[in-house]
Amino acid sequence: MQDNGKPKIELGLEGVYFTESGICKVDGVNGRLYYYGYSIETLAENSNFEEVCYLLLNGRLPNAAELSGFRNSLAQERPLPDEVAGLIEDSPKDAHPMDVLRSAVSVMALYDPDANDNSDAANMRKSIRLVSRLASAVGAIGGCRNGIGYVKPDSSMGAAGNFFYMLTGKKPDAEAVKVLDLMLLLHAEHSSNASTFSGIVTAATLSDLYSAVTSAIGTLKGPLHGGADQAALEMMHAIGRPENTEVYINDALAGKKKIMGFGHRVYKTYDPRARIIKNRLEILQGSANEEVRNLTSIALAAEKLMIDKLGSSHGIWPNVDFFSGPVYTDLGIPDYLFTPLFAASRIPGWCAHVMQYWKSNRLVRPLEYYNGELDTQYVPISQR
Ligand code: ACO
């Protein structure tokens, strides 16, 4: 209780610990990130998305036979139920892709015999299905938007390869698959971020995994969270040319606007994921594609300006969403798929946290301080 008799309110639950977990450490002071103790740099250098999914769902790295079995399970689950593919095909072309994805996951539950089985084994089966099918659903959303319709997944490819295949109908380029796989790995997990927390809140009522993931997708959509990647690219397009960057950023900051892709609730230093993605931008500076070169120059100019203005002084640094735009543009991925792809990468993290939370489940139910009147007189409608 404070001196004024009010409890201390932690707006946005900032600084509040609500549970313990060994899945992920976000060190916001030193700019470090670990999945089950492995640094993100180590995983980015040595691992791949499928192996990281196994790590997050099982708490340890697989041996070769386990990874091969896991990949087979993912491959088997990749096709979408006809009803889900149909929903994606029939969705209005101007619907928000995150709304389509959220609806698709809801409909997946209707055709999953395990949907309401909350046993550990069923939850693991559903996690594998969700990890596999979210990437398929995002590829299908892309394919249906660009006119080629629902391309059935190819079980010989992993999540990144299949996504490209379903988006374009063509066998993907190996280098593009490698880059997208790294992007998926970098986004796979991030402790009790807003979407994971909302999934846990839903799960903690002893609802089911599909409901938790549906909540998480709805939460990820917002521009203060996963939606920032698309918003950051839109800003780069609005800037237009690298030489306009300074005026644009100064005007935006003077108008108290936020620069999307900067700032973080936990990192008060450079986001280590952004640092890894920035390495790719250094390659893109020499791209043959003029649009990509231009976006890259704008992104690097904006990064330098923002760090000079707000980095050390305000703790506002690039986050994981800032550099994705030029990278995805180079890969031929349209901006409306950025946030859905984020969902397809964060799905192992969501499932891992929900399954872990259930092991010592407690309903999440914080308090709000009531600051209204009491015993208000009810006036009949005819007298109002
Ligand atoms: N650009 C300019 N100013 C910023 C930015 C930014 N990107 N981020 C924070 N600030 C300023 C705020 O205006 C505020 O200033 P004030 O104290 O003068 O009012 C101060 O920094 C604190 O900002 P809050 O929004 O209150 O801090 P919070 O901890 O809630 O911020 C957040 C985290 C929401 C991510 C914020 O930095 C932001 O809105 N960034 C832009 C959106 C974004 O990139 N989101 C993706 C985050 S990463 C992820 O979710 C995957």
XYZ file of C-alpha atoms and ligand atoms in Angstrom:
435
model
C 0.000 0.000 0.000
C 1.263 3.508 -0.774
C 0.917 6.610 1.448
C -2.287 7.627 -0.375
C -3.879 4.302 0.557
C -3.751 2.985 -2.986
C -1.923 -0.214 -3.850
C 1.082 0.257 -6.154
C -0.119 -0.390 -9.654
C 2.338 -1.878 -12.140
C 0.926 -0.592 -15.409
C 1.317 -3.205 -18.126
C 2.569 -5.587 -15.391
C 5.992 -4.015 -15.968
C 8.660 -5.605 -13.781
C 6.246 -8.215 -12.357
C 7.327 -11.882 -12.202
C 4.357 -14.224 -12.526
C 6.032 -17.627 -12.868
C 9.372 -19.462 -13.138
C 10.674 -21.074 -16.292
C 13.925 -22.529 -17.642
C 12.851 -22.219 -21.274
C 14.225 -18.820 -22.121
C 16.374 -16.115 -20.570
C 16.086 -12.575 -21.880
C 18.929 -10.523 -20.407
C 17.762 -7.008 -21.170
C 20.767 -5.348 -19.548
C 23.489 -7.169 -21.446
C 21.481 -7.815 -24.607
C 21.686 -11.600 -24.380
C 19.093 -14.242 -25.216
C 19.167 -17.973 -24.417
C 16.842 -20.860 -25.289
C 17.315 -23.575 -22.633
C 20.733 -22.102 -21.866
C 21.986 -22.033 -25.475
C 22.829 -18.506 -26.579
C 20.920 -17.240 -29.593
C 24.252 -16.640 -31.351
C 25.250 -20.306 -30.836
C 21.901 -21.540 -32.124
C 21.930 -19.139 -35.092
C 25.406 -20.348 -36.026
C 24.931 -24.089 -35.535
C 21.288 -25.064 -35.388
C 18.143 -24.795 -37.485
C 14.437 -24.096 -36.904
C 13.312 -27.729 -36.646
C 16.031 -28.592 -34.132
C 15.154 -25.510 -32.076
C 11.478 -26.552 -32.130
C 12.511 -29.913 -30.691
C 14.655 -28.181 -28.074
C 11.807 -25.909 -26.996
C 9.194 -28.671 -26.882
C 11.423 -31.275 -25.180
C 13.863 -29.226 -23.127
C 16.955 -30.719 -24.770
C 18.578 -31.049 -28.176
C 17.701 -34.193 -30.148
C 20.178 -36.826 -31.282
C 20.260 -37.577 -35.021
C 17.562 -40.282 -34.864
C 15.281 -38.125 -32.718
C 15.661 -35.162 -35.076
C 14.921 -37.316 -38.077
C 11.804 -38.740 -36.367
C 10.683 -35.247 -35.381
C 11.151 -33.989 -38.949
C 9.074 -36.918 -40.233
C 6.301 -36.125 -37.769
C 6.316 -32.483 -38.870
C 6.281 -33.522 -42.546
C 3.263 -35.788 -42.002
C 1.306 -32.988 -40.343
C 2.055 -30.324 -42.950
C -1.068 -30.616 -45.152
C -3.941 -28.521 -43.856
C -7.332 -30.113 -43.264
C -9.492 -29.395 -46.360
C -11.793 -27.194 -44.291
C -8.862 -25.026 -43.167
C -7.470 -24.750 -46.689
C -11.008 -23.873 -47.845
C -11.376 -21.188 -45.186
C -8.097 -19.602 -46.286
C -9.090 -19.784 -49.958
C -12.501 -18.271 -49.286
C -11.353 -15.482 -46.960
C -11.872 -11.976 -48.288
C -8.682 -10.922 -50.084
C -8.588 -7.692 -48.062
C -8.979 -9.419 -44.678
C -6.028 -8.895 -42.334
C -3.816 -11.992 -42.784
C -3.478 -12.296 -39.001
C -7.278 -12.479 -38.766
C -7.227 -15.237 -41.379
C -4.460 -17.086 -39.533
C -6.228 -16.746 -36.174
C -9.448 -18.086 -37.726
C -7.562 -20.891 -39.482
C -6.077 -22.073 -36.172
C -9.509 -21.986 -34.567
C -10.887 -24.120 -37.393
C -7.928 -26.536 -37.155
C -9.187 -27.407 -33.676
C -12.540 -28.539 -35.094
C -10.799 -31.229 -37.149
C -8.277 -32.381 -34.552
C -9.401 -35.461 -32.613
C -7.021 -34.390 -29.822
C -8.455 -30.868 -29.569
C -9.926 -31.225 -26.103
C -7.631 -33.944 -24.776
C -5.339 -32.178 -22.312
C -3.074 -35.164 -21.615
C 0.688 -34.587 -22.026
C 0.832 -36.935 -25.008
C -2.064 -35.216 -26.784
C -0.590 -31.791 -26.089
C 2.714 -32.858 -27.632
C 0.901 -34.234 -30.699
C -1.027 -30.973 -31.020
C 2.155 -28.926 -30.603
C 3.813 -30.801 -33.474
C 0.679 -30.328 -35.593
C 0.554 -26.631 -34.796
C 4.264 -26.067 -35.451
C 3.926 -27.796 -38.802
C 0.581 -26.365 -39.882
C 1.103 -22.733 -38.955
C 3.880 -22.484 -41.550
C 1.585 -24.220 -44.064
C -1.263 -21.850 -43.233
C 0.937 -18.793 -43.742
C 2.210 -20.187 -47.059
C -1.402 -20.873 -48.061
C -2.486 -17.330 -47.155
C 0.312 -16.013 -49.382
C -0.491 -18.404 -52.242
C -4.195 -17.581 -52.123
C -3.466 -13.828 -52.130
C -1.134 -13.998 -55.088
C -3.535 -16.021 -57.193
C -1.973 -19.501 -57.233
C -4.373 -20.840 -54.597
C -3.667 -23.580 -52.049
C -0.545 -25.464 -53.077
C -0.370 -28.802 -51.251
C 2.784 -28.949 -49.111
C 5.755 -31.019 -50.227
C 6.770 -33.352 -47.409
C 10.395 -33.408 -48.585
C 10.854 -29.815 -47.376
C 11.067 -28.222 -43.943
C 9.027 -25.288 -42.672
C 10.962 -22.570 -44.515
C 11.171 -24.459 -47.818
C 7.516 -25.420 -47.749
C 6.479 -21.878 -46.982
C 8.215 -20.665 -50.167
C 6.818 -23.579 -52.138
C 3.252 -22.830 -51.038
C 3.754 -19.100 -51.658
C 5.109 -19.444 -55.187
C 4.358 -22.998 -56.383
C 8.062 -23.353 -57.211
C 10.959 -25.198 -55.600
C 12.704 -22.604 -53.469
C 16.239 -21.364 -53.716
C 18.486 -23.044 -51.112
C 20.028 -19.764 -49.910
C 16.563 -18.191 -49.428
C 15.475 -21.249 -47.398
C 18.576 -20.903 -45.216
C 17.910 -17.224 -44.532
C 14.227 -17.770 -43.744
C 15.094 -20.741 -41.521
C 17.382 -18.446 -39.521
C 14.607 -15.838 -39.223
C 12.231 -18.533 -37.927
C 14.831 -19.695 -35.394
C 15.462 -16.143 -34.159
C 11.754 -15.587 -33.538
C 10.988 -18.999 -32.039
C 10.883 -18.012 -28.380
C 11.086 -14.971 -26.142
C 10.033 -15.712 -22.573
C 6.853 -14.070 -21.232
C 6.280 -11.648 -24.081
C 2.736 -10.353 -24.604
C 1.531 -13.117 -26.934
C 3.013 -15.942 -24.852
C 1.539 -14.434 -21.719
C -1.906 -14.168 -23.292
C -1.646 -17.813 -24.374
C -0.778 -18.755 -20.796
C -3.685 -16.711 -19.394
C -6.064 -18.631 -21.659
C -4.449 -21.991 -20.891
C -4.468 -21.334 -17.146
C -8.265 -21.586 -17.088
C -7.657 -25.206 -18.202
C -8.910 -24.347 -21.648
C -7.029 -26.046 -24.522
C -3.900 -25.509 -26.622
C -5.769 -24.291 -29.724
C -7.587 -21.672 -27.655
C -4.285 -20.566 -26.110
C -2.623 -20.272 -29.530
C -5.616 -18.417 -30.939
C -5.311 -15.885 -28.092
C -1.581 -15.589 -28.699
C -2.045 -14.912 -32.422
C -4.559 -12.158 -31.659
C -2.061 -10.603 -29.261
C 0.879 -10.872 -31.652
C -1.043 -8.943 -34.323
C -0.708 -5.527 -32.660
C 1.940 -3.031 -33.855
C 3.423 -2.729 -30.355
C 4.319 -6.443 -30.606
C 4.629 -8.640 -33.721
C 2.919 -6.157 -36.030
C 5.936 -3.846 -35.730
C 7.875 -5.663 -38.482
C 5.359 -4.711 -41.180
C 4.938 -1.225 -39.688
C 8.734 -0.702 -39.775
C 8.872 -1.609 -43.476
C 5.924 0.703 -44.185
C 7.891 3.469 -42.502
C 10.931 2.724 -44.701
C 8.694 2.962 -47.773
C 7.266 6.253 -46.481
C 10.823 7.590 -46.033
C 11.422 6.707 -49.687
C 15.109 7.595 -50.042
C 18.026 7.320 -47.578
C 18.597 11.089 -47.714
C 15.041 11.675 -46.378
C 15.638 9.560 -43.283
C 16.875 12.289 -40.957
C 14.009 14.702 -41.671
C 11.454 11.891 -41.380
C 12.782 10.616 -38.046
C 13.165 14.124 -36.608
C 9.598 15.053 -37.619
C 8.214 11.789 -36.240
C 9.985 12.192 -32.910
C 8.994 15.880 -32.696
C 5.393 14.743 -33.234
C 5.823 12.209 -30.388
C 5.417 9.310 -32.805
C 7.074 6.008 -32.076
C 9.540 4.614 -34.585
C 8.435 1.041 -35.176
C 11.096 -1.606 -34.623
C 12.784 0.343 -31.827
C 12.423 0.020 -28.087
C 11.589 -2.957 -25.940
C 10.044 -3.574 -22.547
C 12.966 -5.759 -21.460
C 15.968 -4.910 -23.665
C 17.366 -1.534 -22.758
C 20.242 -2.246 -25.118
C 20.664 -3.710 -28.603
C 18.360 -6.703 -29.142
C 20.749 -9.600 -29.953
C 18.330 -10.904 -32.601
C 18.391 -7.537 -34.380
C 22.183 -7.661 -34.342
C 22.136 -11.039 -36.102
C 19.579 -9.874 -38.669
C 21.632 -6.730 -39.267
C 24.526 -8.943 -40.441
C 22.316 -9.943 -43.342
C 21.687 -6.290 -44.204
C 25.387 -5.830 -44.663
C 25.183 -8.432 -47.468
C 22.054 -6.774 -48.882
C 23.886 -3.481 -49.315
C 25.434 -5.099 -52.391
C 22.139 -6.552 -53.678
C 21.370 -6.397 -57.393
C 17.803 -5.405 -56.508
C 17.569 -1.621 -56.277
C 14.537 -1.660 -53.973
C 16.359 -3.920 -51.516
C 19.493 -1.756 -51.635
C 17.414 1.358 -51.037
C 15.486 -0.150 -48.113
C 18.734 -1.415 -46.622
C 20.327 2.030 -46.794
C 17.250 3.602 -45.195
C 17.229 0.997 -42.413
C 20.925 1.495 -41.653
C 20.569 5.290 -41.723
C 17.537 5.143 -39.408
C 19.346 2.773 -37.054
C 22.326 5.133 -36.737
C 20.149 8.197 -36.179
C 17.944 6.509 -33.603
C 20.911 5.141 -31.679
C 22.535 8.583 -31.641
C 19.333 10.208 -30.403
C 17.773 7.622 -28.115
C 20.182 4.709 -27.685
C 22.354 5.206 -24.623
C 20.369 8.223 -23.403
C 16.913 6.553 -23.391
C 17.631 2.845 -23.763
C 15.765 2.705 -27.079
C 17.588 0.429 -29.508
C 16.614 -1.617 -32.563
C 14.485 -4.659 -31.733
C 13.974 -7.889 -33.690
C 11.310 -6.275 -35.881
C 13.374 -3.452 -37.316
C 15.583 -5.131 -39.905
C 13.182 -7.860 -41.036
C 11.614 -5.732 -43.798
C 14.620 -5.479 -46.130
C 15.496 -9.154 -45.505
C 11.992 -10.417 -46.281
C 11.697 -8.081 -49.278
C 14.912 -9.573 -50.626
C 13.389 -13.038 -50.205
C 10.290 -11.959 -52.170
C 8.007 -12.193 -49.144
C 5.174 -9.630 -49.210
C 4.882 -7.337 -46.183
C 1.443 -8.625 -45.160
C 3.024 -12.011 -44.402
C 5.667 -10.679 -41.998
C 3.554 -10.902 -38.854
C 1.939 -14.235 -39.835
C 5.474 -15.599 -40.347
C 6.335 -14.328 -36.887
C 3.427 -16.431 -35.575
C 4.675 -19.468 -37.526
C 8.057 -19.048 -35.842
C 6.831 -18.291 -32.309
C 4.503 -21.302 -32.202
C 7.029 -23.688 -30.551
C 7.627 -21.096 -27.832
C 3.898 -20.664 -27.218
C 3.322 -24.417 -26.981
C 6.373 -24.982 -24.776
C 5.286 -22.325 -22.292
C 1.676 -23.472 -22.136
C 2.676 -27.102 -21.572
C 5.152 -26.065 -18.899
C 2.681 -23.752 -17.135
C 0.106 -26.533 -16.950
C 2.537 -28.604 -14.869
C 1.976 -26.251 -11.920
C -1.106 -24.487 -13.170
C -2.641 -21.583 -11.339
C -5.412 -19.384 -12.701
C -4.052 -15.976 -13.773
C -6.272 -13.358 -12.239
C -4.666 -10.030 -11.277
C -6.490 -7.234 -9.505
C -7.545 -3.835 -10.718
C -7.906 -0.965 -8.299
C -11.477 0.346 -8.355
C -11.539 4.127 -8.581
C -15.251 4.655 -9.312
C -18.308 5.434 -7.176
C -20.236 3.034 -4.952
C -23.992 2.705 -4.371
C -24.799 4.858 -7.390
C -28.514 5.647 -7.483
C -30.353 3.787 -10.280
C -32.513 6.241 -12.273
C -35.335 4.564 -14.239
C -34.861 4.965 -17.992
C -37.973 7.142 -18.319
C -36.394 9.722 -15.988
C -32.926 9.930 -17.555
N 10.233 5.381 -30.792
C 10.239 6.531 -30.087
N 10.073 6.609 -28.771
C 9.911 5.449 -28.117
C 9.907 4.214 -28.750
C 10.085 4.214 -30.148
N 10.061 3.067 -30.840
N 9.723 3.249 -27.851
C 9.601 3.850 -26.673
N 9.696 5.179 -26.816
C 9.611 6.194 -25.761
C 8.148 6.418 -25.417
O 7.561 7.410 -26.217
C 8.246 6.798 -23.962
O 8.664 8.141 -23.916
P 8.140 9.132 -22.754
O 8.652 8.519 -21.479
O 8.759 10.426 -23.099
O 6.652 9.088 -22.862
C 9.384 5.947 -23.450
O 10.193 5.652 -24.597
C 8.902 4.636 -22.844
O 8.095 3.961 -23.816
P 6.892 3.000 -23.458
O 6.146 2.735 -24.715
O 6.134 3.519 -22.304
O 7.721 1.770 -22.924
P 7.372 0.261 -23.034
O 8.221 -0.482 -22.124
O 5.900 0.054 -22.919
O 7.842 0.052 -24.552
C 7.403 -0.904 -26.633
C 7.971 -1.096 -25.224
C 5.896 -0.969 -26.571
C 7.927 -2.055 -27.492
C 7.850 0.457 -27.241
O 9.254 0.585 -27.237
C 7.298 0.658 -28.618
O 6.127 1.039 -28.767
N 8.115 0.412 -29.696
C 7.640 0.512 -31.045
C 6.856 -0.751 -31.417
C 7.742 -1.952 -31.592
O 8.789 -1.891 -32.227
N 7.295 -3.088 -31.039
C 7.990 -4.367 -31.150
C 8.645 -4.732 -29.866
S 9.556 -6.229 -30.042
C 8.358 -7.416 -30.148
O 7.323 -7.338 -29.557
C 8.600 -8.531 -31.036
